[in-house]
Coordinates of C-alpha atoms and ligand atoms in Angstrom, one line a residue:
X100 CA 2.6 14.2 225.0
X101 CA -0.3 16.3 224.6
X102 CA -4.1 15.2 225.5
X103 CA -5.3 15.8 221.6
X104 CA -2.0 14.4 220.2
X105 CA -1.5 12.0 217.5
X106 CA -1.1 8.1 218.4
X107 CA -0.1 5.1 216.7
X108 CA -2.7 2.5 216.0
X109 CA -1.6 0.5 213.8
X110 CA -0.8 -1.9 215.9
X111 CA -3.9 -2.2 218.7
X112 CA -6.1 -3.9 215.6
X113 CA -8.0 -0.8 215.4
X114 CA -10.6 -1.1 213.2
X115 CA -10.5 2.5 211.3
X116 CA -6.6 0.8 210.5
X117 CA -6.7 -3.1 210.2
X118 CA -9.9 -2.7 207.7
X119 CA -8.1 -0.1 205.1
X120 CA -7.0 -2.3 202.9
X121 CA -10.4 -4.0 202.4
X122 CA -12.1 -1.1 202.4
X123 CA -10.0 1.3 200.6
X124 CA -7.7 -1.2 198.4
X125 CA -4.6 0.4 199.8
X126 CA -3.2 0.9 203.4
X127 CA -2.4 4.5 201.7
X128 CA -4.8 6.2 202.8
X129 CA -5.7 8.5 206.1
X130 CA -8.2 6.3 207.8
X131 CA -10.9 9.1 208.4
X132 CA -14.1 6.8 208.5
X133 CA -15.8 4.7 211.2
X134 CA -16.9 7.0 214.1
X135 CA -14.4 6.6 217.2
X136 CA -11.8 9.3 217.4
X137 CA -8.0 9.1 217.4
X138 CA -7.7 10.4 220.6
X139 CA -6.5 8.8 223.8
X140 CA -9.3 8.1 226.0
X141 CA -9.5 10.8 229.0
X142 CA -6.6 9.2 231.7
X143 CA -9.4 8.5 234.4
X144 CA -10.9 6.0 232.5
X145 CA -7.8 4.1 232.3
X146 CA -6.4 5.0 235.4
X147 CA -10.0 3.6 236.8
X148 CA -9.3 0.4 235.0
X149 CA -5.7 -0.3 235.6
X150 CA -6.4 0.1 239.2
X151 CA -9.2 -2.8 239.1
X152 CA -6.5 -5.1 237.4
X153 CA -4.9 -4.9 240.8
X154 CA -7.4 -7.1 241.9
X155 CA -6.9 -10.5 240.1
X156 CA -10.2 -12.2 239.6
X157 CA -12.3 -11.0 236.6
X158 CA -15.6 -13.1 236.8
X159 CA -19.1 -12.9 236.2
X160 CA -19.3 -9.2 238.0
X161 CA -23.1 -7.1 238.0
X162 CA -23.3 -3.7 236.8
X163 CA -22.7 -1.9 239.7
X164 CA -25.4 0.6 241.1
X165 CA -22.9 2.9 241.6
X166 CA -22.3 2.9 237.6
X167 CA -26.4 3.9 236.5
X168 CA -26.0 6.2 238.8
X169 CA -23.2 8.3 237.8
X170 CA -25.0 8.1 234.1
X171 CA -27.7 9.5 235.5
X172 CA -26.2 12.2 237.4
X173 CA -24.8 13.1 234.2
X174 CA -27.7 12.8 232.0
X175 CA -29.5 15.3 234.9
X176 CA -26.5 17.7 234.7
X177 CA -25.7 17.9 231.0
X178 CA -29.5 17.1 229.7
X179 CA -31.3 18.0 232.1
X180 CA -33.4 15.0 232.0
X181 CA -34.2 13.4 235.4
X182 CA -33.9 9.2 234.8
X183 CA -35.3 6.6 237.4
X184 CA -32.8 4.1 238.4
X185 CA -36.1 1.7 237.3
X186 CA -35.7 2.7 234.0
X187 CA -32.2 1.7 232.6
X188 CA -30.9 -1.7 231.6
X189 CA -27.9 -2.4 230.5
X190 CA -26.6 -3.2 226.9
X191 CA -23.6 -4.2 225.1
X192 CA -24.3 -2.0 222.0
X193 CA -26.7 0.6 221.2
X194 CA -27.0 -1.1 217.4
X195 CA -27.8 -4.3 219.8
X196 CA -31.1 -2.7 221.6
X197 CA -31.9 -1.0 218.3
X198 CA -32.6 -4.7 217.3
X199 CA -34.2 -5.9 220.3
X200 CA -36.3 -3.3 220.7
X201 CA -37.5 -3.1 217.8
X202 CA -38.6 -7.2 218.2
X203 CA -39.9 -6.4 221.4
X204 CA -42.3 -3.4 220.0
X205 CA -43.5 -4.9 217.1
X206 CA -44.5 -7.8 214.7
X207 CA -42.7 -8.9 211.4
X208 CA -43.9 -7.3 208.5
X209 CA -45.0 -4.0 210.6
X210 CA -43.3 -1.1 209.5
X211 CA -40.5 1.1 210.8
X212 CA -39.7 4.9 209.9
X213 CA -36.5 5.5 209.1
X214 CA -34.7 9.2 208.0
X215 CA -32.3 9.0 205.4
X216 CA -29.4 9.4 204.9
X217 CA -29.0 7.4 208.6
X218 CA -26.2 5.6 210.1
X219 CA -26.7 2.2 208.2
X220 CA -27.5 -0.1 211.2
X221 CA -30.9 1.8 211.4
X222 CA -31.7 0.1 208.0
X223 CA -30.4 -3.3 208.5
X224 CA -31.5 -3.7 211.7
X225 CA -34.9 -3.2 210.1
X226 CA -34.6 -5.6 207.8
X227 CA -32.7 -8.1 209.1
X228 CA -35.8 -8.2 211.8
X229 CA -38.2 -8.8 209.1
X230 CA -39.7 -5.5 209.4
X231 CA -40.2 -3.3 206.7
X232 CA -38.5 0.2 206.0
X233 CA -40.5 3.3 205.7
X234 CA -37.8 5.6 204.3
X235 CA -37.9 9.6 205.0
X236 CA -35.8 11.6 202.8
X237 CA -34.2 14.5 205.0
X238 CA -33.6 17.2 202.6
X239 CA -31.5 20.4 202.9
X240 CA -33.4 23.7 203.0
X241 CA -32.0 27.0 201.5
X242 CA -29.7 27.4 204.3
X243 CA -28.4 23.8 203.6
X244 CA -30.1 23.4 206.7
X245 CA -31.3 19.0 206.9
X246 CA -34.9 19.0 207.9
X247 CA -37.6 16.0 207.5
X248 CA -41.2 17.0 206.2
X249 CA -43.9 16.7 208.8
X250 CA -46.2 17.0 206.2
X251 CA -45.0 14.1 204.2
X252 CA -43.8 11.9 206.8
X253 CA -48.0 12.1 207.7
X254 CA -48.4 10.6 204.2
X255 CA -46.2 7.8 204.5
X256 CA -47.6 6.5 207.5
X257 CA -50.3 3.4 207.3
X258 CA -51.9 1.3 210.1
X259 CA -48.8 -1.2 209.7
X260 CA -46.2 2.0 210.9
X261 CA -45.5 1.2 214.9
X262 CA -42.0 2.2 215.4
X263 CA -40.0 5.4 214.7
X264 CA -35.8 4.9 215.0
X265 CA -34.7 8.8 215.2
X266 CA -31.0 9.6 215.8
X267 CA -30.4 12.4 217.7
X268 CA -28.1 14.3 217.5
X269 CA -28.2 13.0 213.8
X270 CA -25.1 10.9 211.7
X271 CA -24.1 11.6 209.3
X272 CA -25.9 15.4 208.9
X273 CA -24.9 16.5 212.4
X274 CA -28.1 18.4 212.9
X275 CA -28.8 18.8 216.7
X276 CA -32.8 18.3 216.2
X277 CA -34.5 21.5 218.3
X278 CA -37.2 21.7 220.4
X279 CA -39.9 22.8 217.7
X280 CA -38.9 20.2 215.6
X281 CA -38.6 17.4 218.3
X282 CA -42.3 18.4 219.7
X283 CA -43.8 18.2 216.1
X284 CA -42.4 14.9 215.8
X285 CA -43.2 13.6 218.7
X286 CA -46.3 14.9 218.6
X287 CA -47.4 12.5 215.1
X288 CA -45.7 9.7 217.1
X289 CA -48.4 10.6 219.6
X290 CA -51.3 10.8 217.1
X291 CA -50.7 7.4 215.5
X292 CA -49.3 5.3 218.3
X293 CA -45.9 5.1 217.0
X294 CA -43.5 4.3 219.3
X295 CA -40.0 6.7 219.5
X296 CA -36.9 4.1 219.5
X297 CA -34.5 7.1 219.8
X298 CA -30.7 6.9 219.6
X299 CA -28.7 9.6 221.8
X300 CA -25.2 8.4 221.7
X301 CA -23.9 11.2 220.2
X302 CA -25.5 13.6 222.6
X303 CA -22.6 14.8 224.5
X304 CA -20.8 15.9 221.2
X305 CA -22.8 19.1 220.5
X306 CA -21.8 22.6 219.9
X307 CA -22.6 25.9 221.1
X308 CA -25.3 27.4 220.6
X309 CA -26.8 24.2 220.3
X310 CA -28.0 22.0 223.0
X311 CA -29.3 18.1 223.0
X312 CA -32.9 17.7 223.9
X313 CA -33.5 14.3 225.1
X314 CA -36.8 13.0 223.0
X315 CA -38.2 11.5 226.4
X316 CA -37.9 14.9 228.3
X317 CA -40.2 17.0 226.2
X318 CA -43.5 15.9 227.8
X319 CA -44.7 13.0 230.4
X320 CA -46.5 11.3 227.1
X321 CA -43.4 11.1 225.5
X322 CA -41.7 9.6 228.4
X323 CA -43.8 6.8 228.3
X324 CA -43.6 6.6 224.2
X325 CA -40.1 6.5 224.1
X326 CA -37.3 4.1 224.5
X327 CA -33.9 6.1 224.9
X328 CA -30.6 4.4 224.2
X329 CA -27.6 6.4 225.8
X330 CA -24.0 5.6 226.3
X331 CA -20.3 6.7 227.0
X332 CA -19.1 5.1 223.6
X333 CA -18.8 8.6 221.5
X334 CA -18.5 10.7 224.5
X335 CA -15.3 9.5 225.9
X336 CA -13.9 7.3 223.0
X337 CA -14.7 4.4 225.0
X338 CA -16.4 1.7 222.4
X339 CA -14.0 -1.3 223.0
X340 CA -15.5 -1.3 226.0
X341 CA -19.1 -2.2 224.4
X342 CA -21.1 -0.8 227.1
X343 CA -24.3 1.3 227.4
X344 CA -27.4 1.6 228.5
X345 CA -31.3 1.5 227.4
X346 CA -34.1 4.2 229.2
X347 CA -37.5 2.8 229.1
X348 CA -39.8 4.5 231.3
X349 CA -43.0 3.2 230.7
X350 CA -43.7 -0.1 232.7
X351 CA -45.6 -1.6 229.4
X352 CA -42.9 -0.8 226.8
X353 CA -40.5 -1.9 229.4
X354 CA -41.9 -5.2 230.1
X355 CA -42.4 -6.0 226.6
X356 CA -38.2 -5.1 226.1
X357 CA -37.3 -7.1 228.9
X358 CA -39.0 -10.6 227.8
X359 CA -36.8 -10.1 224.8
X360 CA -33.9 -8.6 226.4
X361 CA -34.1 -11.9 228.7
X362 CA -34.4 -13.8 225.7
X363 CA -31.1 -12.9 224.2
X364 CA -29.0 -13.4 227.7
X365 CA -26.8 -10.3 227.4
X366 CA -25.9 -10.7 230.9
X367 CA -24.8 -7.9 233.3
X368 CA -21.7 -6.8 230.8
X369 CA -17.9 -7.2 231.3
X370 CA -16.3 -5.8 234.7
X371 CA -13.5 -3.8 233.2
X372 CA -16.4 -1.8 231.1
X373 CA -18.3 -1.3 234.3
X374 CA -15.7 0.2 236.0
X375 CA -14.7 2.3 233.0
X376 CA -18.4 3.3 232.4
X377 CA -18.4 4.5 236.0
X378 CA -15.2 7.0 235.8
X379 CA -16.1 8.1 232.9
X380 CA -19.4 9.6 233.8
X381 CA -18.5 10.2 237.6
X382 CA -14.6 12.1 236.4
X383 CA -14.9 12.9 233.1
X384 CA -16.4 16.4 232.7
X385 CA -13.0 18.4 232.6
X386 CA -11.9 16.2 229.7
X387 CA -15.2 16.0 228.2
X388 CA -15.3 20.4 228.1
X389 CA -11.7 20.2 226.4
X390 CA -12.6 17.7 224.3
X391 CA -15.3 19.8 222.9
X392 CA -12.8 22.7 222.6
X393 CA -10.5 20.7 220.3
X394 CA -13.3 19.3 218.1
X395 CA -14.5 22.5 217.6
X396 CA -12.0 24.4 216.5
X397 CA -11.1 21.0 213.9
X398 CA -15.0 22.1 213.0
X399 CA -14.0 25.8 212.3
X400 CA -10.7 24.9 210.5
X401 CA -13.0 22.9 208.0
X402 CA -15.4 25.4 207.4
X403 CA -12.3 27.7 206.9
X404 CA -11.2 25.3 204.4
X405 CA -14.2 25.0 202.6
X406 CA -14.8 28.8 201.7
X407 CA -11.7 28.5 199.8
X408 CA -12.9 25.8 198.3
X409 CA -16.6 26.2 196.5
X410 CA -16.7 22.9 195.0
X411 CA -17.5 21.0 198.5
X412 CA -20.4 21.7 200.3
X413 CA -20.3 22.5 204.0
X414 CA -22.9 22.6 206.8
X415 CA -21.2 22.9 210.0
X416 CA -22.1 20.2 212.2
X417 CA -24.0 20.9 215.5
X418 CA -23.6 17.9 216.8
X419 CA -21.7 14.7 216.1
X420 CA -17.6 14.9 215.0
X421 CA -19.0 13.8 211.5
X422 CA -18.1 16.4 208.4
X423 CA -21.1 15.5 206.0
X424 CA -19.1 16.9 202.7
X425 CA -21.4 17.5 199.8
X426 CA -19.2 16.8 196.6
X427 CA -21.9 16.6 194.0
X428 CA -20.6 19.9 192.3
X429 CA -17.2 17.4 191.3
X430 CA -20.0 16.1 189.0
X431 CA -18.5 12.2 189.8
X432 CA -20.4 9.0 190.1
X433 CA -20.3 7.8 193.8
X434 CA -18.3 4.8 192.8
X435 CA -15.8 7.7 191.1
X436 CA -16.4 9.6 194.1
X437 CA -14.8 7.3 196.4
X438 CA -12.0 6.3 194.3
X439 CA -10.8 10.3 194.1
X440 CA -10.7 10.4 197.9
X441 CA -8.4 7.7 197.4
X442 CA -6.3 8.0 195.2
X443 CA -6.0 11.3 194.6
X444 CA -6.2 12.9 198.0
X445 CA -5.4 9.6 200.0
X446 CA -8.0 9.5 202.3
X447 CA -10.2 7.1 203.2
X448 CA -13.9 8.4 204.2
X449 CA -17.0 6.8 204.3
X450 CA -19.0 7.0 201.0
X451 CA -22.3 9.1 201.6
X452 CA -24.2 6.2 199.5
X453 CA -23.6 4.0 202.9
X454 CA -25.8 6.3 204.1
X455 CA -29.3 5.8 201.9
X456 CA -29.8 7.1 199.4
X457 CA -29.6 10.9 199.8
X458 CA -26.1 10.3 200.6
X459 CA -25.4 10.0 197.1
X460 CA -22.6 12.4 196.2
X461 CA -21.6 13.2 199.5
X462 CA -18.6 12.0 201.5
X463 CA -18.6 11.8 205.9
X464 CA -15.3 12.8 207.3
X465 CA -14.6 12.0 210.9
X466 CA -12.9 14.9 212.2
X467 CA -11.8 13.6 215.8
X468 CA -8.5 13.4 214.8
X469 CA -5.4 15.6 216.2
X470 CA -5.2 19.1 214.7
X471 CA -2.4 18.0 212.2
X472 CA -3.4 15.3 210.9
X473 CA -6.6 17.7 210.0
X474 CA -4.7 20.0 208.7
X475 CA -2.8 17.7 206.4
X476 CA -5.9 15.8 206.0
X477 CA -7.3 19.2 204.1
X478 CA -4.4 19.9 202.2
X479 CA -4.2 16.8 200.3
X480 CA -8.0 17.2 199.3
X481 CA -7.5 20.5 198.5
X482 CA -4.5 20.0 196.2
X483 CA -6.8 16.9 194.7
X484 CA -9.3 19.2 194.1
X485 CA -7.1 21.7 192.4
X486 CA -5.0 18.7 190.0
Ligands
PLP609 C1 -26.0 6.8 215.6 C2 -25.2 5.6 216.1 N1 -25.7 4.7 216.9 C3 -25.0 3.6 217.3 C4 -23.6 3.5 217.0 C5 -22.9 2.4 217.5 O1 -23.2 2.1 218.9 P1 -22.7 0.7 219.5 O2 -21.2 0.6 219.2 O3 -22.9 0.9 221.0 O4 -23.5 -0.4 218.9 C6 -23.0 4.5 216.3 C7 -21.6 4.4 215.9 O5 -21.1 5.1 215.0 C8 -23.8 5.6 215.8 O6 -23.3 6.6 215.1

């Protein structure tokens, strides 16, 4: 079998699978939503964690050093962004330090920017923390192009604003946010003492020419303004393993984190994860280059598709295996949206509403699937779009 073939998971209680029905009304449908990839995770994870199971006590194990510091070997090589071992906890889920760090870093009823559309966490994680939303519309320019507006993000701030959640690279609109823009951003952070929470776990899913720029590494003040949540969970189709890991170089913010982080008792994480977290980092490079290879060419192969097909609107991601498909030219409710990806082309996406509320009209494909099932994926919509 090849590395990129298809595989069954229908029965490993998959999530994208076991959740079609309730999501989609029908197990019909090509699953194409939730972001993990249908794709075998690389063999030196598992190899890694078969040969622990040769040992036969799983207890209370420590996250080995060994572990932070083959993340930070590859952080230094891929990102070129040099982490102190001092900086980096663990965590069992980057949507899990969003929350504590954002009631570490401020008070309920202070207020929290968010960009939208945005995975949905970064909103209920907000809320849910009895903070309030400041909400950002990203909007495209004439090359389709997402961009937020300096400008007006100035306006919306108020002497209540203390945190910032930015995902970079950015789900659902797969921007890869650049230097100039990153700086400028930063920068306003800087100016009105709002703390960066920024989100990185899609980081090692970028495309030529593009390349990720680690908030934290622009400048030493943003180091010490900006907490950085990383992990191998995207990378190496490794979330079941619920591990990653939270950069906070300055010693205040840092303190602050822990007396919550302590508060919550996440522990020092599960051994299989840190011996999987470990090989994936320290081995995985080779799989990680031809990993890229294959999602890029399901990138081009969409594009392809969508010049033949006007009524969808396509931005190439340059980051991220998400395909943020702009189907407002259909003219359809979002509710009616939906239901046409459904039942008409039997797939089963996530609706672009989930997203805020400039996702309204547009559809997110995951495209980390095998080639075929792309292929076949495209054809179904197409003929949908053509009945
Ligand atoms: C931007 C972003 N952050 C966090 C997560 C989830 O991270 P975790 O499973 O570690 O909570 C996702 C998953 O899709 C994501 O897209």
């Amino acid at each position: 079998m090849g590395e990129f073939d298809t595989i069954d998971r229908t029965s490993s209680n998959a999530e994208k699978y076991t959740l079609r029905q309730k999501l989609f009304g029908t197990e019909a449908v090509q699953p194409m939503w939730v972001a993990d990839m249908d794709i075998a995770t690389p063999s030196c994870v598992i190899a890694a964690v078969q040969e622990r199971l040769n040992h036969p006590i799983i207890g209370y194990e420590i996250m080995p050093e060994s572990a932070f510091e083959a993340q930070m070997a590859w952080v230094s090589e891929h990102h070129t962004f040099l982490i102190r071992r001092e900086w980096l906890s663990y965590s069992p889920s980057v949507v899990a330090s969003i929350g504590c760090a954002i009631r570490a870093l401020s008070e309920e009823g202070d207020e929290v920017i968010v960009m939208d559309p945005v995975y949905p966490p970064f909103y209920s994680m907000v809320k849910e923390n009895n903070r309030r939303l400041i909400i950002h519309p990203l909007r495209q320019d004439k090359e389709g192009v997402y961009r937020f507006d300096i400008e007006v993000l100035r306006t919306q701030i108020t002497d209540k604003t203390k945190l910032l959640l930015l995902c970079s690279p950015h789900n659902p609109v797969g921007r890869v946010w650049n230097r100039d823009e990153l700086s400028v951003l930063g920068s306003l952070c800087l100016e009105y003492g709002i703390v960066i929470i920024s989100d990185e776990i899609h980081s090692d899913i970028v495309f030529q020419p593009h390349s990720h720029i680690p908030m934290a590494s622009l400048s030493e003040a943003l180091l010490n303004n900006t907490v950085t949540l990383m992990g191998p969970g995207k990378t190496f189709n490794m979330a079941g393993f619920s591990i990653s890991t939270v950069c906070i170089p300055s010693e205040e913010l840092r303190s602050l984190y822990n007396e919550e982080y302590h508060r919550v008792h996440w522990g020092d994480g599960a051994a299989l994860s840190h011996v999987a977290f470990e090989a994936a980092y320290k081995n995985g490079s080779p799989w990680h280059q031809r990993l890229i290879e294959h999602l890029n060419r399901n990138a081009q192969l969409i594009e392809e598709w969508a010049a033949k097909h006007p009524s969808i609107c396509y931005f190439r991601p340059e980051g991220t295996y998400l395909a943020w498909l702009g189907c407002r030219a259909l003219g359809l409710g979002d509710r009616e949206l939906r239901d046409f990806f459904v039942q008409k082309a039997g797939l089963g996406l996530s609706p672009g509403l989930s997203f805020g509320k400039e996702g309204s009209g547009f559809m997110r494909l995951n495209f980390a699937v095998p080639t075929p099932v792309l292929t076949q994926a495209l054809e179904q919509l197409g003929q949908a779009l053509n009945d």
